């Protein structure tokens, strides 16, 4: 590697980050060495604080420093719609897009037999309890468009069936600006399955 000691260790640690290869890990480590000491002190203390103060919201499972989390305790959110989602990262994407104002329930995993991954049955009983006790008129199951997402969807559906509230699922299909010619089989199949009825405008 050409370097040793803490700098080599730091590069190895950075290389474990998702989406970070050896070259980027090296750039990160060298960048830190060039920063004033207060920068690295701020970074290390923030990481420790994040580890010490962050926990899961007792209602939705979001990562938070206060319980309930800011979303669950926000009086301006639509309390009639609940979005069941796989993880915090997916939830943050929806929040960043500012397209959903309801509440969330984070599953904290997915059903993936090949990876030996499954959802804790306790999460399902919590979800059922929350759906029954809340005043929800719609439960949106927002799992990912993948085989694991499909398996997760059916597992959630099974858990929510007894609740009796209207259940919807995200539509999947061709991305905007995409092309049928280049779409893969799974996307094409999903877009066919999610087709909607076309309403022909009446002639005046
Ligand atoms: Zn919450």
PDB file of C-alpha atoms and ligand atoms in Angstrom:
ATOM      1  CA  UNK A   1       0.000   0.000   0.000  1.00  0.00           C
ATOM      2  CA  UNK A   2       3.024   2.340   0.453  1.00  0.00           C
ATOM      3  CA  UNK A   3       1.844   3.756   3.784  1.00  0.00           C
ATOM      4  CA  UNK A   4       1.526   2.205   7.196  1.00  0.00           C
ATOM      5  CA  UNK A   5       0.174   2.841  10.657  1.00  0.00           C
ATOM      6  CA  UNK A   6      -2.996   4.864  11.276  1.00  0.00           C
ATOM      7  CA  UNK A   7      -3.191   6.246   7.733  1.00  0.00           C
ATOM      8  CA  UNK A   8      -3.229   2.714   6.270  1.00  0.00           C
ATOM      9  CA  UNK A   9      -5.866   1.697   8.815  1.00  0.00           C
ATOM     10  CA  UNK A  10      -7.990   4.754   7.989  1.00  0.00           C
ATOM     11  CA  UNK A  11      -7.820   3.967   4.268  1.00  0.00           C
ATOM     12  CA  UNK A  12      -8.977   0.406   4.980  1.00  0.00           C
ATOM     13  CA  UNK A  13     -11.834   1.745   7.123  1.00  0.00           C
ATOM     14  CA  UNK A  14     -12.962   4.214   4.446  1.00  0.00           C
ATOM     15  CA  UNK A  15     -12.817   1.447   1.815  1.00  0.00           C
ATOM     16  CA  UNK A  16     -15.546  -0.355   3.803  1.00  0.00           C
ATOM     17  CA  UNK A  17     -17.987   2.514   3.143  1.00  0.00           C
ATOM     18  CA  UNK A  18     -20.700   1.749   0.584  1.00  0.00           C
ATOM     19  CA  UNK A  19     -19.672   2.949  -2.887  1.00  0.00           C
ATOM     20  CA  UNK A  20     -16.110   3.819  -1.795  1.00  0.00           C
ATOM     21  CA  UNK A  21     -13.224   2.050  -3.522  1.00  0.00           C
ATOM     22  CA  UNK A  22      -9.512   2.032  -2.625  1.00  0.00           C
ATOM     23  CA  UNK A  23      -8.771   5.210  -4.595  1.00  0.00           C
ATOM     24  CA  UNK A  24     -11.528   7.261  -2.972  1.00  0.00           C
ATOM     25  CA  UNK A  25     -10.548   5.864   0.442  1.00  0.00           C
ATOM     26  CA  UNK A  26      -7.009   7.117  -0.188  1.00  0.00           C
ATOM     27  CA  UNK A  27      -8.291  10.564  -1.226  1.00  0.00           C
ATOM     28  CA  UNK A  28     -10.430  10.792   1.935  1.00  0.00           C
ATOM     29  CA  UNK A  29      -7.527   9.886   4.220  1.00  0.00           C
ATOM     30  CA  UNK A  30      -5.124  12.324   2.508  1.00  0.00           C
ATOM     31  CA  UNK A  31      -7.802  15.048   2.547  1.00  0.00           C
ATOM     32  CA  UNK A  32      -8.183  14.641   6.321  1.00  0.00           C
ATOM     33  CA  UNK A  33      -4.446  14.983   6.817  1.00  0.00           C
ATOM     34  CA  UNK A  34      -4.524  18.330   4.989  1.00  0.00           C
ATOM     35  CA  UNK A  35      -7.332  19.775   7.141  1.00  0.00           C
ATOM     36  CA  UNK A  36      -6.796  21.821  10.311  1.00  0.00           C
ATOM     37  CA  UNK A  37      -6.872  19.791  13.520  1.00  0.00           C
ATOM     38  CA  UNK A  38     -10.234  21.323  14.525  1.00  0.00           C
ATOM     39  CA  UNK A  39     -11.850  19.724  11.450  1.00  0.00           C
ATOM     40  CA  UNK A  40     -10.817  16.184  12.392  1.00  0.00           C
ATOM     41  CA  UNK A  41     -11.732  16.832  16.045  1.00  0.00           C
ATOM     42  CA  UNK A  42     -15.171  18.019  14.968  1.00  0.00           C
ATOM     43  CA  UNK A  43     -15.551  14.952  12.738  1.00  0.00           C
ATOM     44  CA  UNK A  44     -14.593  12.429  15.416  1.00  0.00           C
ATOM     45  CA  UNK A  45     -16.738  14.036  18.111  1.00  0.00           C
ATOM     46  CA  UNK A  46     -19.732  14.219  15.720  1.00  0.00           C
ATOM     47  CA  UNK A  47     -19.365  10.515  14.899  1.00  0.00           C
ATOM     48  CA  UNK A  48     -19.246   9.654  18.631  1.00  0.00           C
ATOM     49  CA  UNK A  49     -22.259  11.890  19.348  1.00  0.00           C
ATOM     50  CA  UNK A  50     -24.202  10.337  16.486  1.00  0.00           C
ATOM     51  CA  UNK A  51     -23.495   6.855  17.855  1.00  0.00           C
ATOM     52  CA  UNK A  52     -24.382   7.832  21.434  1.00  0.00           C
ATOM     53  CA  UNK A  53     -27.526   9.892  20.794  1.00  0.00           C
ATOM     54  CA  UNK A  54     -29.208   8.166  17.850  1.00  0.00           C
ATOM     55  CA  UNK A  55     -31.857   5.500  18.376  1.00  0.00           C
ATOM     56  CA  UNK A  56     -34.959   4.151  16.638  1.00  0.00           C
ATOM     57  CA  UNK A  57     -38.267   6.009  16.995  1.00  0.00           C
ATOM     58  CA  UNK A  58     -40.599   3.822  19.073  1.00  0.00           C
ATOM     59  CA  UNK A  59     -43.471   4.471  16.656  1.00  0.00           C
ATOM     60  CA  UNK A  60     -42.072   4.331  13.121  1.00  0.00           C
ATOM     61  CA  UNK A  61     -38.506   3.037  13.453  1.00  0.00           C
ATOM     62  CA  UNK A  62     -36.909   6.200  12.004  1.00  0.00           C
ATOM     63  CA  UNK A  63     -33.446   7.119  13.308  1.00  0.00           C
ATOM     64  CA  UNK A  64     -33.823   9.968  15.763  1.00  0.00           C
ATOM     65  CA  UNK A  65     -32.429  11.779  18.786  1.00  0.00           C
ATOM     66  CA  UNK A  66     -35.891  12.442  20.248  1.00  0.00           C
ATOM     67  CA  UNK A  67     -38.842  10.118  20.792  1.00  0.00           C
ATOM     68  CA  UNK A  68     -41.205  10.220  18.902  1.00  0.00           C
ATOM     69  CA  UNK A  69     -39.168  11.349  15.902  1.00  0.00           C
ATOM     70  CA  UNK A  70     -39.820  14.762  14.222  1.00  0.00           C
ATOM     71  CA  UNK A  71     -42.018  13.122  11.546  1.00  0.00           C
ATOM     72  CA  UNK A  72     -44.267  11.216  13.992  1.00  0.00           C
ATOM     73  CA  UNK A  73     -44.651  14.278  16.222  1.00  0.00           C
ATOM     74  CA  UNK A  74     -45.269  16.769  13.372  1.00  0.00           C
ATOM     75  CA  UNK A  75     -48.892  17.982  13.766  1.00  0.00           C
ATOM     76  CA  UNK A  76     -49.031  19.095  10.120  1.00  0.00           C
ATOM     77  CA  UNK A  77     -48.511  15.621   8.630  1.00  0.00           C
ATOM     78  CA  UNK A  78     -51.392  13.709   7.086  1.00  0.00           C
ATOM     79  CA  UNK A  79     -52.300  11.145   9.755  1.00  0.00           C
ATOM     80  CA  UNK A  80     -54.643   9.254   7.479  1.00  0.00           C
ATOM     81  CA  UNK A  81     -51.951   7.801   5.224  1.00  0.00           C
ATOM     82  CA  UNK A  82     -49.245   5.393   6.313  1.00  0.00           C
ATOM     83  CA  UNK A  83     -46.345   4.448   4.076  1.00  0.00           C
ATOM     84  CA  UNK A  84     -44.679   1.121   4.921  1.00  0.00           C
ATOM     85  CA  UNK A  85     -41.101   1.254   3.685  1.00  0.00           C
ATOM     86  CA  UNK A  86     -38.050  -1.030   3.823  1.00  0.00           C
ATOM     87  CA  UNK A  87     -35.411   1.210   5.390  1.00  0.00           C
ATOM     88  CA  UNK A  88     -34.498   4.712   6.578  1.00  0.00           C
ATOM     89  CA  UNK A  89     -32.565   5.424   3.370  1.00  0.00           C
ATOM     90  CA  UNK A  90     -35.671   4.864   1.209  1.00  0.00           C
ATOM     91  CA  UNK A  91     -37.717   7.005   3.589  1.00  0.00           C
ATOM     92  CA  UNK A  92     -35.189   9.858   3.359  1.00  0.00           C
ATOM     93  CA  UNK A  93     -35.401   9.741  -0.457  1.00  0.00           C
ATOM     94  CA  UNK A  94     -39.162  10.209  -0.299  1.00  0.00           C
ATOM     95  CA  UNK A  95     -38.774  13.016   2.236  1.00  0.00           C
ATOM     96  CA  UNK A  96     -36.145  14.750   0.116  1.00  0.00           C
ATOM     97  CA  UNK A  97     -38.459  14.601  -2.908  1.00  0.00           C
ATOM     98  CA  UNK A  98     -41.185  16.409  -0.874  1.00  0.00           C
ATOM     99  CA  UNK A  99     -43.907  14.271  -2.495  1.00  0.00           C
ATOM    100  CA  UNK A 100     -45.390  12.560   0.554  1.00  0.00           C
ATOM    101  CA  UNK A 101     -46.797  14.164   3.673  1.00  0.00           C
ATOM    102  CA  UNK A 102     -48.193  11.140   5.516  1.00  0.00           C
ATOM    103  CA  UNK A 103     -46.592   9.002   8.195  1.00  0.00           C
ATOM    104  CA  UNK A 104     -44.124   6.132   7.839  1.00  0.00           C
ATOM    105  CA  UNK A 105     -43.484   2.704   9.220  1.00  0.00           C
ATOM    106  CA  UNK A 106     -39.959   1.431   8.607  1.00  0.00           C
ATOM    107  CA  UNK A 107     -39.609  -2.346   8.353  1.00  0.00           C
ATOM    108  CA  UNK A 108     -35.863  -2.277   9.031  1.00  0.00           C
ATOM    109  CA  UNK A 109     -35.110  -4.976   6.472  1.00  0.00           C
ATOM    110  CA  UNK A 110     -36.424  -7.042   3.615  1.00  0.00           C
ATOM    111  CA  UNK A 111     -37.350 -10.621   2.853  1.00  0.00           C
ATOM    112  CA  UNK A 112     -34.352 -12.077   1.041  1.00  0.00           C
ATOM    113  CA  UNK A 113     -34.010 -15.866   1.400  1.00  0.00           C
ATOM    114  CA  UNK A 114     -30.817 -15.915  -0.704  1.00  0.00           C
ATOM    115  CA  UNK A 115     -29.037 -13.549   1.723  1.00  0.00           C
ATOM    116  CA  UNK A 116     -30.636 -15.249   4.727  1.00  0.00           C
ATOM    117  CA  UNK A 117     -32.374 -11.958   5.511  1.00  0.00           C
ATOM    118  CA  UNK A 118     -35.890 -11.687   6.905  1.00  0.00           C
ATOM    119  CA  UNK A 119     -38.025  -9.165   8.765  1.00  0.00           C
ATOM    120  CA  UNK A 120     -38.291  -9.489  12.515  1.00  0.00           C
ATOM    121  CA  UNK A 121     -41.828 -10.865  13.272  1.00  0.00           C
ATOM    122  CA  UNK A 122     -41.988  -8.290  16.077  1.00  0.00           C
ATOM    123  CA  UNK A 123     -41.917  -5.506  13.429  1.00  0.00           C
ATOM    124  CA  UNK A 124     -44.961  -7.052  11.773  1.00  0.00           C
ATOM    125  CA  UNK A 125     -46.927  -7.217  15.030  1.00  0.00           C
ATOM    126  CA  UNK A 126     -45.983  -3.590  15.728  1.00  0.00           C
ATOM    127  CA  UNK A 127     -47.095  -2.599  12.236  1.00  0.00           C
ATOM    128  CA  UNK A 128     -50.426  -4.384  12.642  1.00  0.00           C
ATOM    129  CA  UNK A 129     -50.993  -2.739  16.052  1.00  0.00           C
ATOM    130  CA  UNK A 130     -50.078   0.712  14.700  1.00  0.00           C
ATOM    131  CA  UNK A 131     -52.363   0.297  11.669  1.00  0.00           C
ATOM    132  CA  UNK A 132     -55.262  -0.800  13.853  1.00  0.00           C
ATOM    133  CA  UNK A 133     -54.828   1.900  16.470  1.00  0.00           C
ATOM    134  CA  UNK A 134     -54.188   4.775  14.028  1.00  0.00           C
ATOM    135  CA  UNK A 135     -56.867   6.530  12.010  1.00  0.00           C
ATOM    136  CA  UNK A 136     -55.415   5.491   8.678  1.00  0.00           C
ATOM    137  CA  UNK A 137     -57.559   5.421   5.571  1.00  0.00           C
ATOM    138  CA  UNK A 138     -54.798   4.149   3.311  1.00  0.00           C
ATOM    139  CA  UNK A 139     -51.764   1.965   3.845  1.00  0.00           C
ATOM    140  CA  UNK A 140     -49.151   2.300   1.084  1.00  0.00           C
ATOM    141  CA  UNK A 141     -46.686  -0.567   0.773  1.00  0.00           C
ATOM    142  CA  UNK A 142     -43.590   1.036  -0.753  1.00  0.00           C
ATOM    143  CA  UNK A 143     -41.182  -1.851  -1.298  1.00  0.00           C
ATOM    144  CA  UNK A 144     -38.459  -1.813  -3.943  1.00  0.00           C
ATOM    145  CA  UNK A 145     -38.983  -3.033  -7.526  1.00  0.00           C
ATOM    146  CA  UNK A 146     -36.962  -6.229  -7.112  1.00  0.00           C
ATOM    147  CA  UNK A 147     -37.567  -9.898  -6.310  1.00  0.00           C
ATOM    148  CA  UNK A 148     -36.783  -9.206  -2.636  1.00  0.00           C
ATOM    149  CA  UNK A 149     -39.103  -6.170  -2.758  1.00  0.00           C
ATOM    150  CA  UNK A 150     -41.866  -8.397  -4.130  1.00  0.00           C
ATOM    151  CA  UNK A 151     -41.367 -10.994  -1.382  1.00  0.00           C
ATOM    152  CA  UNK A 152     -41.363  -8.207   1.207  1.00  0.00           C
ATOM    153  CA  UNK A 153     -44.547  -6.739  -0.295  1.00  0.00           C
ATOM    154  CA  UNK A 154     -46.420 -10.045   0.067  1.00  0.00           C
ATOM    155  CA  UNK A 155     -45.140 -10.522   3.620  1.00  0.00           C
ATOM    156  CA  UNK A 156     -46.387  -7.023   4.570  1.00  0.00           C
ATOM    157  CA  UNK A 157     -49.674  -7.638   2.766  1.00  0.00           C
ATOM    158  CA  UNK A 158     -50.143 -10.818   4.758  1.00  0.00           C
ATOM    159  CA  UNK A 159     -49.508  -8.945   8.017  1.00  0.00           C
ATOM    160  CA  UNK A 160     -51.912  -6.117   7.083  1.00  0.00           C
ATOM    161  CA  UNK A 161     -54.785  -8.158   5.639  1.00  0.00           C
ATOM    162  CA  UNK A 162     -56.686  -8.469   8.939  1.00  0.00           C
ATOM    163  CA  UNK A 163     -56.589  -4.678   9.477  1.00  0.00           C
ATOM    164  CA  UNK A 164     -59.272  -4.022   6.839  1.00  0.00           C
ATOM    165  CA  UNK A 165     -57.898  -0.624   5.712  1.00  0.00           C
ATOM    166  CA  UNK A 166     -57.423   0.187   2.011  1.00  0.00           C
ATOM    167  CA  UNK A 167     -54.004  -1.046   0.889  1.00  0.00           C
ATOM    168  CA  UNK A 168     -52.120   0.339  -2.129  1.00  0.00           C
ATOM    169  CA  UNK A 169     -48.775  -0.376  -3.721  1.00  0.00           C
ATOM    170  CA  UNK A 170     -46.348   1.874  -5.610  1.00  0.00           C
ATOM    171  CA  UNK A 171     -46.679   1.612  -9.383  1.00  0.00           C
ATOM    172  CA  UNK A 172     -43.556   0.408 -11.146  1.00  0.00           C
ATOM    173  CA  UNK A 173     -42.622   0.844 -14.732  1.00  0.00           C
ATOM    174  CA  UNK A 174     -40.690   2.727 -17.334  1.00  0.00           C
ATOM    175  CA  UNK A 175     -38.686   5.677 -16.011  1.00  0.00           C
ATOM    176  CA  UNK A 176     -39.576   9.109 -17.400  1.00  0.00           C
ATOM    177  CA  UNK A 177     -37.404   9.767 -20.429  1.00  0.00           C
ATOM    178  CA  UNK A 178     -36.682   6.037 -20.743  1.00  0.00           C
ATOM    179  CA  UNK A 179     -37.365   3.866 -23.747  1.00  0.00           C
ATOM    180  CA  UNK A 180     -39.277   0.605 -24.229  1.00  0.00           C
ATOM    181  CA  UNK A 181     -36.498  -0.636 -26.518  1.00  0.00           C
ATOM    182  CA  UNK A 182     -33.871  -0.420 -23.767  1.00  0.00           C
ATOM    183  CA  UNK A 183     -36.003  -1.451 -20.797  1.00  0.00           C
ATOM    184  CA  UNK A 184     -35.167  -4.756 -19.146  1.00  0.00           C
ATOM    185  CA  UNK A 185     -37.671  -7.601 -18.866  1.00  0.00           C
ATOM    186  CA  UNK A 186     -38.510  -6.951 -15.179  1.00  0.00           C
ATOM    187  CA  UNK A 187     -39.219  -3.246 -15.858  1.00  0.00           C
ATOM    188  CA  UNK A 188     -41.357  -4.038 -18.898  1.00  0.00           C
ATOM    189  CA  UNK A 189     -43.309  -6.636 -16.954  1.00  0.00           C
ATOM    190  CA  UNK A 190     -43.817  -4.197 -14.059  1.00  0.00           C
ATOM    191  CA  UNK A 191     -44.996  -1.433 -16.406  1.00  0.00           C
ATOM    192  CA  UNK A 192     -47.510  -3.801 -18.003  1.00  0.00           C
ATOM    193  CA  UNK A 193     -48.752  -4.893 -14.575  1.00  0.00           C
ATOM    194  CA  UNK A 194     -49.072  -1.272 -13.355  1.00  0.00           C
ATOM    195  CA  UNK A 195     -50.986  -0.119 -16.444  1.00  0.00           C
ATOM    196  CA  UNK A 196     -53.837   2.289 -15.798  1.00  0.00           C
ATOM    197  CA  UNK A 197     -57.105   2.752 -17.600  1.00  0.00           C
ATOM    198  CA  UNK A 198     -57.150   5.545 -20.185  1.00  0.00           C
ATOM    199  CA  UNK A 199     -60.104   7.870 -19.963  1.00  0.00           C
ATOM    200  CA  UNK A 200     -61.172   9.181 -23.370  1.00  0.00           C
ATOM    201  CA  UNK A 201     -62.315  12.810 -23.071  1.00  0.00           C
ATOM    202  CA  UNK A 202     -65.873  13.363 -24.234  1.00  0.00           C
ATOM    203  CA  UNK A 203     -66.331  15.353 -27.447  1.00  0.00           C
ATOM    204  CA  UNK A 204     -67.823  18.799 -26.924  1.00  0.00           C
TER     205      UNK A 204
HETATM  206 ZN1  LIG B   1     -41.254   8.204  14.166  1.00  0.00          ZN
END
